[in-house]
Tab-separated table of C-alpha atoms in Angstrom:
chain	number	residue	atom	x	y	z
A	1330	MET	CA	-23.252	129.518	117.978
A	1331	ASN	CA	-22.056	130.492	114.505
A	1332	LEU	CA	-25.369	130.950	112.617
A	1333	LYS	CA	-23.586	130.953	109.286
A	1334	GLY	CA	-22.139	127.540	109.959
A	1335	LYS	CA	-25.456	126.274	111.322
A	1336	ALA	CA	-27.269	127.285	108.142
A	1337	VAL	CA	-24.784	125.301	106.114
A	1338	PHE	CA	-25.228	122.231	108.334
A	1339	VAL	CA	-29.088	122.367	108.297
A	1340	GLY	CA	-29.224	123.122	104.594
A	1341	LEU	CA	-27.569	119.853	103.708
A	1342	SER	CA	-30.714	117.846	104.500
A	1343	GLN	CA	-32.719	119.876	101.995
A	1344	LEU	CA	-30.404	119.118	99.068
A	1345	SER	CA	-31.226	116.567	96.389
A	1346	PRO	CA	-28.979	113.553	96.096
A	1347	ILE	CA	-27.290	115.139	93.067
A	1348	ASP	CA	-26.750	118.398	94.952
A	1349	GLN	CA	-25.497	116.460	97.942
A	1350	LYS	CA	-22.986	114.655	95.752
A	1351	GLU	CA	-21.748	117.907	94.332
A	1352	SER	CA	-21.448	119.280	97.856
A	1353	PHE	CA	-18.352	117.130	98.596
A	1354	TYR	CA	-15.715	119.518	99.981
A	1355	THR	CA	-17.937	122.512	99.050
A	1356	VAL	CA	-19.872	123.048	102.257
A	1357	TYR	CA	-17.426	125.631	103.637
A	1358	SER	CA	-18.612	129.216	103.746
A	1359	GLU	CA	-15.197	130.245	102.364
A	1360	LYS	CA	-13.807	128.420	99.294
A	1361	HIS	CA	-10.222	128.402	100.515
A	1362	GLY	CA	-11.328	126.544	103.682
A	1363	LEU	CA	-8.864	128.374	105.906
A	1364	ASP	CA	-11.133	130.387	108.200
A	1365	ILE	CA	-13.765	127.792	109.187
A	1366	SER	CA	-15.715	126.938	112.293
A	1367	GLY	CA	-16.334	123.664	114.047
A	1368	ILE	CA	-19.880	123.504	112.623
A	1369	GLU	CA	-18.522	123.770	109.079
A	1370	ILE	CA	-16.149	120.876	109.767
A	1371	ALA	CA	-19.053	118.840	111.182
A	1372	ALA	CA	-21.197	119.697	108.141
A	1373	THR	CA	-18.470	118.487	105.807
A	1374	ALA	CA	-18.137	115.239	107.753
A	1375	PHE	CA	-21.952	114.786	107.685
A	1376	ALA	CA	-22.001	115.361	103.920
A	1377	ASN	CA	-19.296	112.736	103.420
A	1378	LEU	CA	-21.313	110.269	105.488
A	1379	LEU	CA	-24.441	110.916	103.438
A	1380	GLU	CA	-22.540	110.296	100.203
A	1381	ASN	CA	-20.530	107.379	101.643
A	1382	ARG	CA	-17.346	109.098	100.516
A	1383	PRO	CA	-15.323	109.623	103.663
A	1384	VAL	CA	-11.651	110.667	103.566
A	1385	GLN	CA	-9.777	107.452	104.189
A	1386	PRO	CA	-6.096	106.491	104.326
A	1387	ILE	CA	-4.680	103.941	101.922
A	1388	ASP	CA	-4.486	100.283	102.910
A	1389	PHE	CA	-1.728	99.608	105.418
A	1390	ARG	CA	-0.001	97.179	103.058
A	1391	VAL	CA	-0.077	99.774	100.316
A	1392	TYR	CA	1.234	102.321	102.818
A	1393	LEU	CA	4.210	100.085	103.658
A	1394	GLY	CA	4.775	99.473	99.961
A	1395	VAL	CA	4.826	103.209	99.205
A	1396	ILE	CA	7.260	103.859	102.041
A	1397	PHE	CA	9.468	100.952	100.966
A	1398	VAL	CA	9.534	101.844	97.257
A	1399	TRP	CA	10.070	105.522	98.040
A	1400	GLY	CA	12.996	104.629	100.262
A	1401	ILE	CA	14.589	102.499	97.529
A	1402	VAL	CA	14.167	105.217	94.895
A	1403	ILE	CA	15.602	108.068	96.938
A	1404	GLY	CA	18.332	105.807	98.290
A	1405	PHE	CA	19.365	104.934	94.724
A	1406	ILE	CA	19.389	108.612	93.761
A	1407	CYS	CA	21.531	109.601	96.743
A	1408	LYS	CA	23.943	106.735	96.127
A	1409	ARG	CA	24.451	107.194	92.381
A	1410	PHE	CA	24.214	110.960	92.001
A	1411	SER	CA	26.325	113.775	93.342
A	1412	THR	CA	24.951	115.769	96.260
A	1413	THR	CA	23.751	118.639	94.054
A	1414	ALA	CA	22.200	116.358	91.441
A	1415	ALA	CA	20.552	114.262	94.147
A	1416	PHE	CA	19.055	117.367	95.794
A	1417	PHE	CA	17.434	118.631	92.602
A	1418	SER	CA	16.321	115.145	91.547
A	1419	MET	CA	14.643	114.521	94.880
A	1420	THR	CA	13.042	117.999	94.861
A	1421	GLY	CA	11.448	117.173	91.527
A	1422	LEU	CA	10.415	113.739	92.733
A	1423	VAL	CA	8.828	115.144	95.896
A	1424	THR	CA	6.929	117.719	93.813
A	1425	VAL	CA	5.523	115.040	91.519
A	1426	TYR	CA	4.538	112.894	94.505
A	1427	LEU	CA	2.793	115.804	96.241
A	1428	ILE	CA	0.812	116.623	93.090
A	1429	PHE	CA	-0.263	112.982	92.843
A	1430	ALA	CA	-1.209	112.837	96.552
A	1431	ILE	CA	-3.258	116.051	96.353
A	1432	PHE	CA	-5.044	114.840	93.229
A	1433	GLN	CA	-5.947	111.547	94.911
A	1434	PHE	CA	-7.159	113.403	97.976
A	1435	LYS	CA	-9.376	115.810	96.046
A	1436	SER	CA	-10.779	113.404	93.504
A	1437	ARG	CA	-11.097	110.188	95.480
A	1438	GLY	CA	-10.741	111.203	99.099
A	1439	ILE	CA	-7.712	108.899	99.533
A	1440	TRP	CA	-5.050	110.055	101.977
A	1441	TYR	CA	-1.540	109.137	100.829
A	1442	PRO	CA	1.332	109.502	103.300
A	1443	VAL	CA	3.077	112.840	102.937
A	1444	ILE	CA	5.071	113.647	106.080
A	1445	THR	CA	6.940	110.330	106.254
A	1446	PRO	CA	8.157	110.080	102.628
A	1447	CYS	CA	8.446	113.762	101.727
A	1448	VAL	CA	9.915	115.063	104.962
A	1449	LEU	CA	11.355	112.322	107.124
A	1450	GLN	CA	12.636	109.866	104.511
A	1451	THR	CA	13.834	112.519	102.083
A	1452	THR	CA	15.690	114.512	104.734
A	1453	LEU	CA	17.258	111.376	106.159
A	1454	ALA	CA	18.227	110.162	102.687
A	1455	LEU	CA	19.861	113.472	101.777
A	1456	PHE	CA	21.769	113.581	105.039
A	1457	SER	CA	22.818	109.945	104.672
A	1458	GLY	CA	23.829	110.549	101.053
A	1459	VAL	CA	25.985	113.516	101.961
A	1460	LEU	CA	27.565	111.557	104.810
A	1461	TRP	CA	28.135	108.514	102.615
A	1462	ASN	CA	29.699	110.588	99.833
A	1463	TYR	CA	31.936	112.274	102.391
A	1464	ILE	CA	33.089	108.908	103.734
A	1465	GLU	CA	33.701	107.561	100.222
A	1466	VAL	CA	35.615	110.667	99.133
A	1467	LYS	CA	37.695	110.566	102.305
A	1468	GLN	CA	38.437	106.866	101.826
A	1469	GLU	CA	39.338	107.451	98.188
A	1470	ARG	CA	41.565	110.323	99.240
A	1471	GLN	CA	43.294	108.083	101.778
A	1472	ASN	CA	43.794	105.379	99.135
A	1473	ILE	CA	45.296	107.898	96.712
A	1474	LYS	CA	47.477	109.316	99.453
A	1475	LYS	CA	48.670	105.846	100.392
A	1476	ALA	CA	49.387	104.947	96.763
A	1477	PHE	CA	51.237	108.210	96.073
A	1478	GLY	CA	53.046	107.852	99.389
A	1479	TYR	CA	55.092	105.015	97.896
A	1480	TYR	CA	56.549	107.457	95.374
A	1481	LEU	CA	56.282	110.949	96.890
A	1482	PRO	CA	56.739	112.619	100.296
A	1483	ASN	CA	53.557	113.090	102.322
A	1484	ASP	CA	53.593	116.887	102.119
A	1485	VAL	CA	53.865	116.717	98.332
A	1486	VAL	CA	50.967	114.272	98.161
A	1487	GLU	CA	48.865	116.645	100.277
A	1488	ARG	CA	49.620	119.519	97.919
A	1489	LEU	CA	48.756	117.430	94.867
A	1490	LEU	CA	45.450	116.308	96.388
A	1491	THR	CA	44.424	119.887	97.089
A	1492	ASP	CA	45.917	121.573	94.012
A	1493	ILE	CA	46.814	119.221	91.162
A	1494	ASP	CA	47.075	122.174	88.754
A	1495	GLY	CA	49.933	123.600	90.791
A	1496	ILE	CA	52.253	120.713	89.962
A	1497	HIS	CA	54.095	122.762	87.326
A	1498	ASP	CA	54.971	125.571	89.728
A	1499	SER	CA	55.828	123.568	92.842
A	1500	HIS	CA	59.523	124.466	92.970
A	1501	GLN	CA	61.363	125.811	95.979
A	1502	VAL	CA	64.968	126.505	96.899
A	1503	VAL	CA	65.688	124.868	100.258
A	1504	TYR	CA	68.589	123.786	102.412
A	1505	GLY	CA	69.174	120.086	102.111
A	1506	ILE	CA	71.456	117.147	102.727
A	1507	CYS	CA	71.722	114.689	99.859
A	1508	MET	CA	72.667	111.060	100.347
A	1509	SER	CA	73.728	108.924	97.413
A	1510	THR	CA	74.160	105.169	97.816
A	1511	ASP	CA	75.356	102.493	95.452
A	1512	ALA	CA	75.791	98.713	95.685
A	1513	GLU	CA	79.151	97.346	94.571
A	1514	GLN	CA	78.197	93.982	93.071
A	1515	TYR	CA	74.858	94.767	91.452
A	1516	SER	CA	76.125	94.272	87.884
A	1517	PHE	CA	77.379	90.808	88.778
A	1518	LEU	CA	74.096	89.874	90.448
A	1519	SER	CA	72.081	91.089	87.475
A	1520	GLU	CA	74.015	88.636	85.303
A	1521	VAL	CA	73.742	85.548	87.493
A	1522	MET	CA	70.181	85.977	88.858
A	1523	GLU	CA	66.865	85.645	87.082
A	1524	PRO	CA	64.951	88.941	86.786
A	1525	LYS	CA	62.232	87.906	89.236
A	1526	GLU	CA	64.770	86.597	91.740
A	1527	LEU	CA	66.833	89.763	91.351
A	1528	GLY	CA	63.737	91.915	91.889
A	1529	ASN	CA	62.826	90.131	95.127
A	1530	PHE	CA	66.411	90.321	96.360
A	1531	MET	CA	66.665	94.050	95.603
A	1532	ASN	CA	63.361	94.722	97.360
A	1533	ARG	CA	64.801	93.195	100.537
A	1534	TYR	CA	67.963	95.244	100.035
A	1535	TYR	CA	66.033	98.494	99.569
A	1536	GLU	CA	63.956	97.781	102.646
A	1537	LEU	CA	67.160	97.757	104.695
A	1538	ILE	CA	68.201	101.114	103.244
A	1539	PHE	CA	64.824	102.861	103.295
A	1540	LYS	CA	64.081	102.085	106.940
A	1541	PRO	CA	66.985	104.073	108.500
A	1542	ILE	CA	66.404	106.950	106.082
A	1543	ARG	CA	62.755	107.328	107.019
A	1544	GLN	CA	63.351	106.691	110.712
A	1545	HIS	CA	65.679	109.692	110.769
A	1546	GLY	CA	63.462	112.079	108.812
A	1547	GLY	CA	64.832	111.539	105.322
A	1548	ILE	CA	62.950	111.254	102.045
A	1549	VAL	CA	63.753	108.621	99.432
A	1550	SER	CA	63.781	110.751	96.303
A	1551	ASP	CA	64.941	108.384	93.589
A	1552	VAL	CA	65.824	104.756	92.987
A	1553	VAL	CA	67.688	103.720	89.840
A	1554	GLY	CA	69.028	100.195	89.543
A	1555	ASP	CA	71.139	99.718	92.643
A	1556	SER	CA	71.406	103.426	93.517
A	1557	VAL	CA	69.310	105.404	95.993
A	1558	LEU	CA	69.066	109.170	96.365
A	1559	ALA	CA	67.708	110.445	99.690
A	1560	ILE	CA	67.298	113.986	100.985
A	1561	TRP	CA	66.774	115.861	104.244
A	1562	VAL	CA	65.355	119.344	103.699
A	1563	SER	CA	64.470	122.439	105.721
A	1564	ALA	CA	63.989	126.146	105.144
A	1565	LYS	CA	67.404	126.997	106.620
A	1566	PRO	CA	70.580	125.160	107.686
A	1567	GLU	CA	70.053	123.016	110.766
A	1568	ILE	CA	72.653	120.988	112.653
A	1569	VAL	CA	69.963	118.514	113.725
A	1570	LEU	CA	69.235	117.742	110.084
A	1571	ARG	CA	72.893	116.937	109.339
A	1572	LYS	CA	73.100	114.813	112.471
A	1573	GLU	CA	70.066	112.749	111.451
A	1574	ALA	CA	71.505	112.192	107.979
A	1575	CYS	CA	74.823	110.987	109.433
A	1576	ILE	CA	73.076	108.636	111.860
A	1577	ALA	CA	71.043	107.223	108.969
A	1578	ALA	CA	74.237	106.633	106.968
A	1579	LEU	CA	75.880	104.747	109.847
A	1580	ASP	CA	72.709	102.719	110.449
A	1581	ILE	CA	72.619	101.748	106.774
A	1582	GLN	CA	76.284	100.751	106.949
A	1583	ARG	CA	75.668	98.574	110.004
A	1584	THR	CA	72.471	97.052	108.617
A	1585	ILE	CA	74.021	96.156	105.264
A	1586	TYR	CA	77.063	94.698	107.008
A	1587	ASN	CA	74.843	92.370	109.051
A	1588	PHE	CA	72.814	91.507	105.952
A	1589	ASN	CA	75.900	90.583	103.948
A	1590	ARG	CA	77.343	88.569	106.814
A	1591	THR	CA	74.193	86.456	107.177
A	1592	SER	CA	73.487	86.109	103.449
A	1593	GLN	CA	74.137	82.586	102.198
A	1594	THR	CA	74.486	83.410	98.512
A	1595	HIS	CA	74.762	87.070	97.524
A	1596	MET	CA	76.181	90.192	99.123
A	1597	LEU	CA	75.867	93.880	98.281
A	1598	PRO	CA	78.504	96.058	99.956
A	1599	THR	CA	77.172	99.601	99.808
A	1600	ARG	CA	78.949	102.918	99.329
A	1601	ILE	CA	77.470	106.182	100.639
A	1602	GLY	CA	78.174	109.858	99.898
A	1603	LEU	CA	76.758	112.877	101.809
A	1604	HIS	CA	76.848	116.561	100.926
A	1605	SER	CA	74.802	119.565	102.056
A	1606	GLY	CA	73.799	122.973	100.734
A	1607	LYS	CA	71.047	124.702	98.773
A	1608	ILE	CA	69.033	122.696	96.306
A	1609	LEU	CA	66.050	123.243	94.043
A	1610	LEU	CA	63.325	120.872	95.129
A	1611	GLY	CA	60.202	120.212	93.106
A	1612	ASN	CA	58.524	118.422	90.236
A	1613	ILE	CA	60.935	118.126	87.331
A	1614	GLY	CA	59.713	117.065	83.907
A	1615	ALA	CA	57.533	118.078	80.998
A	1616	PHE	CA	54.259	117.268	79.251
A	1617	ASP	CA	52.673	114.323	81.055
A	1618	HIS	CA	55.651	113.033	83.032
A	1619	TYR	CA	57.059	114.628	86.188
A	1620	GLU	CA	59.314	113.401	88.966
A	1621	TYR	CA	59.737	114.899	92.410
A	1622	ARG	CA	63.448	115.301	92.948
A	1623	PRO	CA	66.232	117.678	94.027
A	1624	VAL	CA	68.309	119.534	91.460
A	1625	GLY	CA	71.632	121.244	91.978
A	1626	ASP	CA	75.347	120.847	92.525
A	1627	ILE	CA	74.681	119.285	95.938
A	1628	VAL	CA	73.115	116.236	94.330
A	1629	ASN	CA	75.948	115.856	91.837
A	1630	THR	CA	78.617	116.207	94.521
A	1631	ALA	CA	76.962	113.584	96.744
A	1632	SER	CA	76.978	111.179	93.806
A	1633	ARG	CA	80.650	111.869	93.106
A	1634	LEU	CA	81.497	111.317	96.779
A	1635	GLU	CA	79.796	107.957	96.675
A	1636	GLY	CA	81.955	107.079	93.676
A	1637	LEU	CA	85.110	108.264	95.450
A	1638	ASN	CA	84.645	105.391	97.912
A	1639	LYS	CA	85.751	103.019	95.148
A	1640	TYR	CA	89.167	104.702	94.957
A	1641	LEU	CA	89.690	105.042	98.694
A	1642	GLY	CA	88.266	101.695	99.799
A	1643	THR	CA	85.879	103.425	102.180
A	1644	GLN	CA	82.135	103.104	102.753
A	1645	VAL	CA	80.814	106.466	103.969
A	1646	LEU	CA	82.287	109.755	102.761
A	1647	VAL	CA	81.010	113.213	103.701
A	1648	THR	CA	82.072	116.774	102.999
A	1649	ARG	CA	83.196	119.367	105.513
A	1650	ASP	CA	79.842	121.103	105.028
A	1651	VAL	CA	78.127	118.078	106.562
A	1652	VAL	CA	80.337	117.499	109.620
A	1653	SER	CA	81.325	121.088	110.408
A	1654	GLN	CA	80.487	121.902	114.072
A	1655	LEU	CA	78.777	118.532	114.353
A	1656	ASP	CA	79.455	116.655	117.596
A	1657	GLY	CA	78.885	113.019	118.389
A	1658	PHE	CA	80.710	111.385	115.439
A	1659	TYR	CA	84.196	110.096	114.862
A	1660	THR	CA	85.620	111.110	111.472
A	1661	ARG	CA	88.993	111.432	109.814
A	1662	GLY	CA	89.948	114.047	107.264
A	1663	LEU	CA	91.144	112.691	103.927
A	1664	GLY	CA	92.159	115.975	102.343
A	1665	GLU	CA	90.846	117.966	99.408
A	1666	PHE	CA	89.633	116.305	96.246
A	1667	LYS	CA	88.629	117.652	92.882
A	1668	LEU	CA	85.978	115.145	91.911
A	1669	ALA	CA	85.198	113.951	88.399
A	1670	GLY	CA	83.541	116.658	86.328
A	1671	LYS	CA	84.017	119.304	89.052
A	1672	THR	CA	86.060	122.499	88.942
A	1673	LYS	CA	86.134	123.289	92.668
A	1674	PRO	CA	87.724	120.989	95.248
A	1675	VAL	CA	85.853	119.767	98.321
A	1676	GLU	CA	87.257	118.759	101.686
A	1677	VAL	CA	86.380	115.112	102.292
A	1678	TYR	CA	85.972	113.182	105.549
A	1679	GLU	CA	85.351	109.530	106.262
A	1680	LEU	CA	82.433	109.006	108.634
A	1681	ILE	CA	83.564	106.059	110.756
A	1682	CYS	CA	81.255	105.679	113.753
A	1683	ARG	CA	79.537	107.467	116.620
A	1684	GLU	CA	81.789	109.113	119.165
A	1685	GLU	CA	80.870	106.692	121.950
A	1686	GLU	CA	81.794	103.691	119.779
A	1687	VAL	CA	85.352	104.683	118.875
A	1688	THR	CA	88.209	102.747	120.500
A	1689	GLU	CA	91.515	104.057	121.784
A	1690	LYS	CA	93.269	102.097	119.075
A	1691	GLN	CA	91.245	103.900	116.432
A	1692	ARG	CA	92.040	107.268	117.997
A	1693	ARG	CA	95.772	106.527	118.029
A	1694	ALA	CA	95.660	105.311	114.432
A	1695	GLY	CA	93.709	108.452	113.489
A	1696	GLU	CA	96.464	110.671	114.901
A	1697	ILE	CA	99.069	108.848	112.836
A	1698	PHE	CA	96.909	109.166	109.742
A	1699	GLN	CA	96.506	112.929	110.177
A	1700	GLN	CA	100.297	113.314	110.485
A	1701	ALA	CA	100.622	111.372	107.246
A	1702	ILE	CA	98.065	113.603	105.505
A	1703	ARG	CA	99.974	116.735	106.594
A	1704	ALA	CA	103.224	115.270	105.265
A	1705	PHE	CA	101.423	114.407	102.026
A	1706	ARG	CA	100.144	117.975	101.589
A	1707	ASN	CA	103.628	119.338	102.347
A	1708	GLN	CA	105.025	117.065	99.614
A	1709	SER	CA	107.176	115.188	102.124
A	1710	TRP	CA	106.635	112.014	100.151
A	1711	ASP	CA	108.964	109.637	102.005
A	1712	ARG	CA	107.763	110.744	105.427
A	1713	ALA	CA	104.138	110.467	104.318
A	1714	ILE	CA	104.726	106.949	102.961
A	1715	ASN	CA	106.323	105.839	106.213
A	1716	LEU	CA	103.476	107.290	108.287
A	1717	PHE	CA	100.785	105.690	106.128
A	1718	LYS	CA	102.576	102.350	106.437
A	1719	GLU	CA	102.864	102.832	110.191
A	1720	HIS	CA	99.129	103.452	110.279
A	1721	MET	CA	98.483	100.192	108.422
A	1722	ASP	CA	100.876	98.276	110.649
A	1723	TYR	CA	99.062	99.638	113.678
A	1724	LEU	CA	95.466	99.252	112.507
A	1725	GLY	CA	95.623	96.798	109.609
A	1726	ASP	CA	94.797	97.124	105.922
A	1727	ASP	CA	93.321	100.529	105.182
A	1728	GLY	CA	92.019	101.714	101.843
A	1729	PRO	CA	92.867	105.431	102.181
A	1730	SER	CA	96.415	104.638	103.392
A	1731	GLN	CA	97.024	102.388	100.399
A	1732	PHE	CA	95.619	105.029	98.067
A	1733	PHE	CA	97.856	107.772	99.446
A	1734	VAL	CA	100.964	105.579	99.468
A	1735	GLN	CA	100.535	105.091	95.734
A	1736	MET	CA	99.826	108.812	95.303
A	1737	CYS	CA	103.044	109.647	97.148
A	1738	ARG	CA	105.048	107.357	94.921
A	1739	ASP	CA	103.519	108.838	91.785
A	1740	LYS	CA	104.052	112.397	92.974
A	1741	ARG	CA	107.643	111.691	94.038
A	1742	GLU	CA	108.536	110.699	90.507
A	1743	VAL	CA	107.159	113.867	88.907
A	1744	ALA	CA	107.639	116.352	91.761
A	1745	LYS	CA	110.176	118.417	89.826
A	1746	LYS	CA	108.081	118.505	86.685
A	1747	GLU	CA	104.856	120.043	88.019
A	1748	LEU	CA	103.464	122.364	90.636
A	1749	TRP	CA	100.951	120.868	93.062
A	1750	ASP	CA	98.542	122.519	95.475
A	1751	GLY	CA	97.754	119.460	97.583
A	1752	VAL	CA	94.401	118.753	95.872
A	1753	VAL	CA	93.866	115.199	94.642
A	1754	GLU	CA	92.163	115.085	91.258
A	1755	ILE	CA	89.875	112.190	90.385
A	1756	GLY	CA	89.432	112.005	86.635
A	1757	ARG	CA	86.731	109.343	86.511
A	1758	LYS	CA	83.514	108.633	88.389
């Protein structure tokens, strides 16, 4: 038996009531109460019984109220504050609560809950707050990505979300194919349709164009009025990329044809131009306004090709750079053209259809047309005219044949007055 503890226990009965009252929590042989024996614990309990001041927990209803209010407070902090601010706020709150609980325990012998609010609830609240903030930030990020996705490519949106400050320097020289489209009767429709009606009609029209572009890996870069600029880009030249762009162009042609044929009121025949090469791709602008778009001669040439369709009566024109070494498509060469505003000529082809869709009649007509083009370049004007007419007699009305027949007639009249290298110059867009 610990005699020291026994002396403390026996000595309690010899104390006066005042001394006994003062002996509350002071019966331990050591003041810090860490190294104590069972007898010292029993003596303390006996002293509390004598003074009718036992250590007692708070009322169960109060206990539930404390837990409930504490949960609301820390939940509010975690919901409204950032993770860092919530951590420090709750650390301070826990400290204040512990001081209050210790004071109540020492002065009144009331045991307030500590483990549940300060450890369990607080830890759970912090974890839940971090998880909730993560979910909210992720959802907000997805919403921003979805909103930006209507205007920018996904990879650009990702870069902006991770590094918005890098928007000024996000330029890169890449290989790309540019597609320029334009609707023939948009000016007329804008005059006869109300703005709201025109907007709804154009949205349906753009949906038909955007779908093939995106299905075949293209990016819609710009939309102005009735014109669309789309691009296919990669780090280096790829035949697959050119093939996808050509398929998209033919799909747009077919889709718009079906749309115009079924439309009861308005039609929008669409012209398309394709060119490929190196472009500068990035955010172009200044101050507080930037647009993600390609810059370079490739873009300008594609736009001029689209405009050349008006002169030739064609729908899809491409350059040799696009169709060179590209299998699976039926095209016909139209010769070299110096387009409006350009100094260098480009070799132009009409993209007609996929290889498996071409008919024998089209192949035969194509052979006649190529003979006519060779006669045209050799300045054999009468022979070229006859061959172009033969082509039209065989296949029907043809825009390029009509164009070259008129060119032959014009050149025949001035053949002795000028030298000609076989390049057709287009002075206007």
